[in-house]
C-alpha positions as a printed NumPy array, in Angstrom:
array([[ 18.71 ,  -0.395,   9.967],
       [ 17.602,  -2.884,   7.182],
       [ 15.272,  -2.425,   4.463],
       [ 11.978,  -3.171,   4.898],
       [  8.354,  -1.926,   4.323],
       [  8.283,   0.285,   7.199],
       [ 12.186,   0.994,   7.263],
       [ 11.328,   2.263,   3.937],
       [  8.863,   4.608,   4.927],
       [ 10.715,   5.983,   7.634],
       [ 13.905,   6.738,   5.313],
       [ 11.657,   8.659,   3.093],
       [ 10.326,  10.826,   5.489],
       [ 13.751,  11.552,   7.175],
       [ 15.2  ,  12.619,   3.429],
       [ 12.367,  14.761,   2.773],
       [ 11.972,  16.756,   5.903],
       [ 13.86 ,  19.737,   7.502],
       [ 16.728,  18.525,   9.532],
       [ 17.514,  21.896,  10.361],
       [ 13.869,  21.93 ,  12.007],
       [ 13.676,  17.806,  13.026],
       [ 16.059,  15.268,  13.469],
       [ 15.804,  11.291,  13.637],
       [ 17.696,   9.122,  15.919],
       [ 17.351,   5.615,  15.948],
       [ 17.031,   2.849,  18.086],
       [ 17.388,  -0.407,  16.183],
       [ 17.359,  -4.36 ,  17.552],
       [ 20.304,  -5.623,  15.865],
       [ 23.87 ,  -5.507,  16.82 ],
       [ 25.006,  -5.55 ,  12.707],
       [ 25.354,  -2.538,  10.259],
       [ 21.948,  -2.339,   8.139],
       [ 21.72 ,  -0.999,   4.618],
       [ 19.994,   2.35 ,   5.823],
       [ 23.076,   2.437,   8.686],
       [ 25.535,   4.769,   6.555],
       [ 22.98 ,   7.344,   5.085],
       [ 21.218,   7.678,   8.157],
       [ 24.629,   9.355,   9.895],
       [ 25.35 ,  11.302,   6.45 ],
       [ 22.06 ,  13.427,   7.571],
       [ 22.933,  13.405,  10.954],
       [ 21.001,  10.927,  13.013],
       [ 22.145,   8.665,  15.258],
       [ 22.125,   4.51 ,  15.791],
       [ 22.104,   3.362,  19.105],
       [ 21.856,  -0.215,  19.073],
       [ 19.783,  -2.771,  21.538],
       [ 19.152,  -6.791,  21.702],
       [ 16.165,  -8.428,  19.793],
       [ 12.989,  -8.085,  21.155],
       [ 12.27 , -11.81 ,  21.507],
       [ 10.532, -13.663,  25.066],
       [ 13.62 , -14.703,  26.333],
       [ 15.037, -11.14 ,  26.168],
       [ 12.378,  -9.324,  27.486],
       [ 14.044,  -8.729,  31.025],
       [ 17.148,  -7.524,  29.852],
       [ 15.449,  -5.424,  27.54 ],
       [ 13.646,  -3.673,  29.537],
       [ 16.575,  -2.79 ,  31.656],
       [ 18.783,  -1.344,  28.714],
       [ 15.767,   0.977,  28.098],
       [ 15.37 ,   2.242,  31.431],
       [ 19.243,   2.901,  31.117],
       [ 18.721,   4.605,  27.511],
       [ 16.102,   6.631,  28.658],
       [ 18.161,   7.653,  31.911],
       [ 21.09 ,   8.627,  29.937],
       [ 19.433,  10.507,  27.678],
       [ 16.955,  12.732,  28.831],
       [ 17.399,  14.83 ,  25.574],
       [ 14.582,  13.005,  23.616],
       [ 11.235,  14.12 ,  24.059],
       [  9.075,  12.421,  21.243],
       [  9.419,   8.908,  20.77 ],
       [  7.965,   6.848,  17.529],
       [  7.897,   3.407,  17.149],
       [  7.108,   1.064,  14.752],
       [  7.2  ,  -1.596,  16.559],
       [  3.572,  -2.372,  16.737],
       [  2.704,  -3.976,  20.087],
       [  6.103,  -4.431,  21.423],
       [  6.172,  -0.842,  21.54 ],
       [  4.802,  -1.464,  24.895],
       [  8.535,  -1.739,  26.35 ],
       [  9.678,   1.783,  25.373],
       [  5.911,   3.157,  26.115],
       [  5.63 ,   2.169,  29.216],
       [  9.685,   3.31 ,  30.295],
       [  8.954,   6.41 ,  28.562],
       [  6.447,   7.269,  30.582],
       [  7.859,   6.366,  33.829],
       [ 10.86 ,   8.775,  33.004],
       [  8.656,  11.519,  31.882],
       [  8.64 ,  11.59 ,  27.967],
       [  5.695,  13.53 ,  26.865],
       [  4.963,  12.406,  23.566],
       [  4.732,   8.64 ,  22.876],
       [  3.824,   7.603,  19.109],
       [  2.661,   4.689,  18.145],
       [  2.473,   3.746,  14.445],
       [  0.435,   0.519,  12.889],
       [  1.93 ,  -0.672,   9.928],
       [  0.188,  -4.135,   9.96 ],
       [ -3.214,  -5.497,   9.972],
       [ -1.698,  -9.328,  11.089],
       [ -4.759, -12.587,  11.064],
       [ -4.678, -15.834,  12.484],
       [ -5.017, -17.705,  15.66 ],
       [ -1.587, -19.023,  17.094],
       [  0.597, -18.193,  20.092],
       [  2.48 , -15.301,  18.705],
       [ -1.   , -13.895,  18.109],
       [ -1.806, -14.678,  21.692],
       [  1.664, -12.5  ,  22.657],
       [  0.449,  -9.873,  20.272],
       [ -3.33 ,  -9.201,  21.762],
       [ -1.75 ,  -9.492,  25.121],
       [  1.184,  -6.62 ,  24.579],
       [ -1.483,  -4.47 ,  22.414],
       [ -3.67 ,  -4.155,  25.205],
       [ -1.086,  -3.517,  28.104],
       [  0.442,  -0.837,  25.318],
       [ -2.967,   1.381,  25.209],
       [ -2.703,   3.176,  28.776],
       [  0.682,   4.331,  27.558],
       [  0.876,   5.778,  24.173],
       [ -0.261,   9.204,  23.384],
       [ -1.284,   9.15 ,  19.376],
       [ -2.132,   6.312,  17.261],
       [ -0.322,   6.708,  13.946],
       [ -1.626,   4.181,  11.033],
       [ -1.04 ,   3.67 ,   7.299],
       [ -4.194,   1.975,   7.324],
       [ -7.518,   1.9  ,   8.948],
       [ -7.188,  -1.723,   9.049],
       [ -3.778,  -1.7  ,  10.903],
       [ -5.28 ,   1.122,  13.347],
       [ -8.166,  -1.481,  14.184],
       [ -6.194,  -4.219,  14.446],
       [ -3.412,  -2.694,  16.786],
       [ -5.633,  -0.002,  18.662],
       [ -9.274,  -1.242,  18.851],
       [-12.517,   0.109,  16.681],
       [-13.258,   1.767,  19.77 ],
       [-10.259,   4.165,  19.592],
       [-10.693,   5.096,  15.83 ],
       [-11.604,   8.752,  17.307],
       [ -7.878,   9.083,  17.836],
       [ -6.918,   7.347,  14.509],
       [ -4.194,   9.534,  12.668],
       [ -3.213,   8.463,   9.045],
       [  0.378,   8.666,   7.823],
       [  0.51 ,   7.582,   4.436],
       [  3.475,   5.666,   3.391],
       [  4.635,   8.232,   1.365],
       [  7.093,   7.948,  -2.131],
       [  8.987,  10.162,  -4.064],
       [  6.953,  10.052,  -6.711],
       [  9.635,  11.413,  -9.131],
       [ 11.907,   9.197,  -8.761],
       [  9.463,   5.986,  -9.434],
       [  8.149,   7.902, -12.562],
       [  7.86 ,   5.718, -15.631],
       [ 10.73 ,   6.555, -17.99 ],
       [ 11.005,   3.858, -21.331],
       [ 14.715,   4.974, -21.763],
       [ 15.437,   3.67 , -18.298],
       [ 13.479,   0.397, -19.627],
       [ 15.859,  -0.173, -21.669],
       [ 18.861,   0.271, -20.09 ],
       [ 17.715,  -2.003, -16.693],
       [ 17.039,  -4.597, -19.033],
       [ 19.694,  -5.023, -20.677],
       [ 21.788,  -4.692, -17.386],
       [ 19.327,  -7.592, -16.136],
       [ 20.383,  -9.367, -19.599],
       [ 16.112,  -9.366, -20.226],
       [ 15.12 ,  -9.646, -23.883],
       [ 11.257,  -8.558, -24.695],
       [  9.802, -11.495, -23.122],
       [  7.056, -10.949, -20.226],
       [  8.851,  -9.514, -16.966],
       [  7.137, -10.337, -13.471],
       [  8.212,  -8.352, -10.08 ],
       [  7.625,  -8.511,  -6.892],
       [  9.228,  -6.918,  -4.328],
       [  9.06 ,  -8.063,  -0.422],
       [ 10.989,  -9.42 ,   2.443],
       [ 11.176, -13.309,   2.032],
       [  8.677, -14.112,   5.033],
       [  5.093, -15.944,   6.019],
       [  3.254, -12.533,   5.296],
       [  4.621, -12.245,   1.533],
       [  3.119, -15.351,   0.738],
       [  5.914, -16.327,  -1.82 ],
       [  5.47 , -20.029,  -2.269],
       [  1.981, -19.345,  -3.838],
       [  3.823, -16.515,  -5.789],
       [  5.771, -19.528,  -7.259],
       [  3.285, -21.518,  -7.825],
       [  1.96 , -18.872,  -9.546],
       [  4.851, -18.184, -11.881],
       [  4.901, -21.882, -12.661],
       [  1.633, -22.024, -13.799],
       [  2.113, -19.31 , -16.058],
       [  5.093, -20.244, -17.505],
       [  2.764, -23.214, -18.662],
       [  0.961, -20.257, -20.975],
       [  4.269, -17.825, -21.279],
       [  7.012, -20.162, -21.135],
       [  9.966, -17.56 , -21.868],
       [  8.725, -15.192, -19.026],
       [ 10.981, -14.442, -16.202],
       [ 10.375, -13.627, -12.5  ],
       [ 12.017, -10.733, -10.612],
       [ 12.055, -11.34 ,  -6.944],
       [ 13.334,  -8.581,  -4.908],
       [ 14.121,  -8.383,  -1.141],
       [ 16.065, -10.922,   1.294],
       [ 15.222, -12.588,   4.318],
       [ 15.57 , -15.789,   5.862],
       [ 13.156, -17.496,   3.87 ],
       [ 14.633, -16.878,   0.366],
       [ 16.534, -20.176,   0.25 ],
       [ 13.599, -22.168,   0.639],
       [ 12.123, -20.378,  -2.359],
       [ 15.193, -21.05 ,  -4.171],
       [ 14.748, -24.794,  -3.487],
       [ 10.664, -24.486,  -4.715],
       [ 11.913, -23.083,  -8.17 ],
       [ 14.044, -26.194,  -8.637],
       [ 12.4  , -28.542,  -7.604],
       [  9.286, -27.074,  -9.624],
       [ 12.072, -26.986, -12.47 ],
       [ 11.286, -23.253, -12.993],
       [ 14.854, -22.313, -11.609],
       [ 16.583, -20.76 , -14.623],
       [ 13.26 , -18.341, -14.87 ],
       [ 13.802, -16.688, -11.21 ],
       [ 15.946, -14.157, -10.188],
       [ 16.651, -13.995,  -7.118],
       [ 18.236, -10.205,  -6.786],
       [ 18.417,  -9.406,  -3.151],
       [ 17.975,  -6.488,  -0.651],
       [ 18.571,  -4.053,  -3.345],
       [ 19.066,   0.055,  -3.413],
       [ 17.413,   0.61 ,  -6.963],
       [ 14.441,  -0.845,  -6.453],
       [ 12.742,   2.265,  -8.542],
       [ 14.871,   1.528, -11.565],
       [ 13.977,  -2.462, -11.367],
       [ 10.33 ,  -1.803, -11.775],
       [ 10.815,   0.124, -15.072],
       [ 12.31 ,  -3.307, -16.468],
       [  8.944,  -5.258, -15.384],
       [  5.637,  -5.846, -16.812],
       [  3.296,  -6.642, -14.538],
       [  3.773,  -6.498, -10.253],
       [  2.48 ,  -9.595,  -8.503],
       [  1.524,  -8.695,  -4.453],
       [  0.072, -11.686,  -3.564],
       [  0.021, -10.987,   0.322],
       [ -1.732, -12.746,   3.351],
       [ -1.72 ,  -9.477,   4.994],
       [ -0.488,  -6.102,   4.71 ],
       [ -0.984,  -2.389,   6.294],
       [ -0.599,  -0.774,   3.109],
       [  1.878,  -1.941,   1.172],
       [  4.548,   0.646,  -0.12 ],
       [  5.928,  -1.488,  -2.884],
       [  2.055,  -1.237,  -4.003],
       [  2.323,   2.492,  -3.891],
       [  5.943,   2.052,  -5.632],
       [  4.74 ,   0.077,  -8.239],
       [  1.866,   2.123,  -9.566],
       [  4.065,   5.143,  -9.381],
       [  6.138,   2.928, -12.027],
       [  2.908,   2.875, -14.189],
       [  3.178,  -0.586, -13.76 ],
       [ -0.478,  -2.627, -13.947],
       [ -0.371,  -5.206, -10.559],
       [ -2.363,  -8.279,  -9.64 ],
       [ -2.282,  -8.241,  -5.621],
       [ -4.529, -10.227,  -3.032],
       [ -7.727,  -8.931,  -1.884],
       [ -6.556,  -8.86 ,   1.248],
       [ -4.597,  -5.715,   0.473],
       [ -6.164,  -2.623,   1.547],
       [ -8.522,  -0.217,  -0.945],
       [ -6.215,   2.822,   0.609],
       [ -3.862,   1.01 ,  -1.312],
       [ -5.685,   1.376,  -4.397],
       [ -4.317,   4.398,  -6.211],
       [ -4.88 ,   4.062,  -9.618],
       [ -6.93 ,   1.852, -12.249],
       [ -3.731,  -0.243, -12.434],
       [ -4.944,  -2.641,  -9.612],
       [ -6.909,  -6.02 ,  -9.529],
       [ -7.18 ,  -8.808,  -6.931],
       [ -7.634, -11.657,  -7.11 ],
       [ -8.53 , -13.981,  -3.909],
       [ -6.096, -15.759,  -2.535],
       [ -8.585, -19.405,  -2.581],
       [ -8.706, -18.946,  -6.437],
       [ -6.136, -22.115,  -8.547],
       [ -2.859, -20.11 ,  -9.966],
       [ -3.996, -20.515, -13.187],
       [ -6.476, -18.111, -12.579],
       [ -3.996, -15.801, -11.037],
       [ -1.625, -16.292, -14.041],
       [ -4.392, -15.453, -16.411],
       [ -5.329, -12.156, -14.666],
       [ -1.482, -11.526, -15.314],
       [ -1.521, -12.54 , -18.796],
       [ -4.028, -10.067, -19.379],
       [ -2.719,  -7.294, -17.96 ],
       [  0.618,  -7.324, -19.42 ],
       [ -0.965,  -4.829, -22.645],
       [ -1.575,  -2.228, -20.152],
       [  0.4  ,   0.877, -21.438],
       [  2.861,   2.561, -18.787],
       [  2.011,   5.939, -18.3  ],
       [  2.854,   9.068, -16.436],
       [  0.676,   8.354, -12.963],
       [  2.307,  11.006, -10.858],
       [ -0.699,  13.066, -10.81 ],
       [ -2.962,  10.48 ,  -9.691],
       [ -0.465,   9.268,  -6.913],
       [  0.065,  13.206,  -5.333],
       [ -3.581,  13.692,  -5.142],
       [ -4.083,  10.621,  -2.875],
       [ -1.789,  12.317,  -0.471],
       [  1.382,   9.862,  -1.203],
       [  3.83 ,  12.514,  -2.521],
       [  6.545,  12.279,   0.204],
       [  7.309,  16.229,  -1.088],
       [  3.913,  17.665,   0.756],
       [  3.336,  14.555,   3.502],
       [  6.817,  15.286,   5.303],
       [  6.208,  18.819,   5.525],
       [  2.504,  17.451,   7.217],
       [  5.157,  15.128,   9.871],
       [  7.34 ,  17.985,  10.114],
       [  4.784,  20.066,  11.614],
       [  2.912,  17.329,  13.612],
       [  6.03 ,  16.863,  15.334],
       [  6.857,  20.446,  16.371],
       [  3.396,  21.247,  17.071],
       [  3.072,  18.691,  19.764],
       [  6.923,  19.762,  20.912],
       [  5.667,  23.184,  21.272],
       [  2.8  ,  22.138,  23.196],
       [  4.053,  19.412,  25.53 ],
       [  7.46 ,  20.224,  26.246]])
């Protein structure tokens, strides 16, 4: 299993609850090793490992399930993330008897094209078979379940470990001068290089403040297919020796003490954990106002809209950059997004409905 947004989550709720109580196996669409692959057997869990979910795989996918399920008649709960294509394992579940069927939003998606026509036409054949509606949310739960369902809305924040995202200036130091950063102004984002991230406006808006800031540099963490492209943008925009370009990486925590400012200039998003990361960092971040107000921890947030020039985005950034980094694990516990006290909450969600459905 990669990393991702909602990978992410999931990892932090498998460290943090009692594997002695609940364990996680998973069931993953890619044939390769991911990141997560080796830590997730250190605890214990298992990988089994199944095609792609794409259109012209969707007969031969639904066969392997009704084989997985056949063959293993151990598992009792099912969660996926999968949004609608969740319908697939849903709707085998159910045929072979598995009482509990989870489904969990992690996207609030817009637009009118024909992958959204394939998505409103799985999310409503996926209803009849799914037992709780899981969301990080509320926009994600409408989107995926219907306004009409919210009665049986249940939020799962996307939980951190707080402590480890904590500002600390002594870690400052040392990431940047790992990073070979002097004191100039540091920019970071982190997110998978796809449509959703919106990173050719996050260029656009580096380049225009590099006009203002011209010794600034821009972190850009995560991979993805579309990462290359970006790499072309930043040299043909002549910007190229001011991006980095760092990868899927495992340190992500210790990268945001060496920025400044977070940029999250989505089209979309559920949540957004790097959000949640990044204020944990102390870090002051310029996002979209697309992005959800559950995402809105702390004072260290402010949108901008995603019609206004890059200058203006570049000058909201400018003027955050004097924010002082402070201690914000406080704030970020009492919002319920301290994985410490939410994966005892899953922990117990989970055996409760064990208890009373199997």
């Amino acid at each position: 299993m990669d990393r991702g947004g909602a990978e992410t989550m999931v990892m932090n709720y498998y460290r943090h609850i009692d594997r002695t109580k609940v364990q996680f196996d998973f069931l993953v669409h890619r044939e390769q090793r991911g990141a997560y692959d080796d830590e997730i057997e250190s605890m214990g869990g298992k990988i089994y490992r199944m095609c792609p979910v794409y259109p012209q795989n969707f007969a031969r996918y639904k066969r392997d399930l009704h084989s997985f399920f056949q063959s293993h008649p151990e598992y009792k709960i099912i969660h996926s993330h999968m949004s609608e294509l969740g319908y697939f394992a849903f709707s085998e579940a159910k045929r072979q008897g598995i009482p509990v069927r989870i489904c969990h939003a992690h996207n609030a998606p817009h637009g009118f094209d024909m992958k959204m026509i394939m998505r409103t036409y799985f999310k409503k054949r996926m209803m009849p078979y799914v037992t709780h509606l899981f969301m990080c949310g509320i926009d994600s739960g409408r989107w995926l379940y219907g306004k009409q369902n919210e009665d049986r809305f249940i939020m799962l924040n996307n939980a951190i470990d707080v402590q480890t995202y904590t500002y600390d200036s002594n870690k400052r130091i040392e990431m940047r001068r790992q990073l070979n950063l002097t004191d100039d102004l540091v920019i970071g984002h982190v997110g998978r290089f796809n449509p959703q991230k919106n990173h050719p406006f996050l260029i656009n808006i580096f380049a225009a403040l590099l006009r203002r800031e011209p010794n600034a540099v821009l972190l850009l963490v995560g991979g993805g297919e579309g990462m290359s492209k970006m790499q072309e943008k930043a040299q043909e925009l002549g910007i190229a020796e001011h991006v980095r370009f760092l990868g899927v990486r495992s340190d992500v925590a210790d990268l945001m003490q060496a920025m400044d400012v977070f940029v999250f200039p989505s089209l979309y998003e559920g949540l957004g954990i790097a959000l949640i990361e990044a204020q944990a960092a102390g870090l002051p971040c310029v996002v979209s106002d697309t992005i959800p107000h559950e995402a809105y921890l702390t004072d260290l947030v402010d949108s901008e809209s995603l019609s206004a020039p890059a200058e203006k985005w570049a000058e909201k950034i400018l003027a955050k950059r004097a924010i002082p980094r402070t201690d914000r694990r406080a704030e970020i516990a009492a919002h319920g997004f301290d994985i410490t006290t939410e994966a005892v909450k899953l922990q117990e969600f989970y055996l409760k409905a064990y208890e009373q459905n199997c």
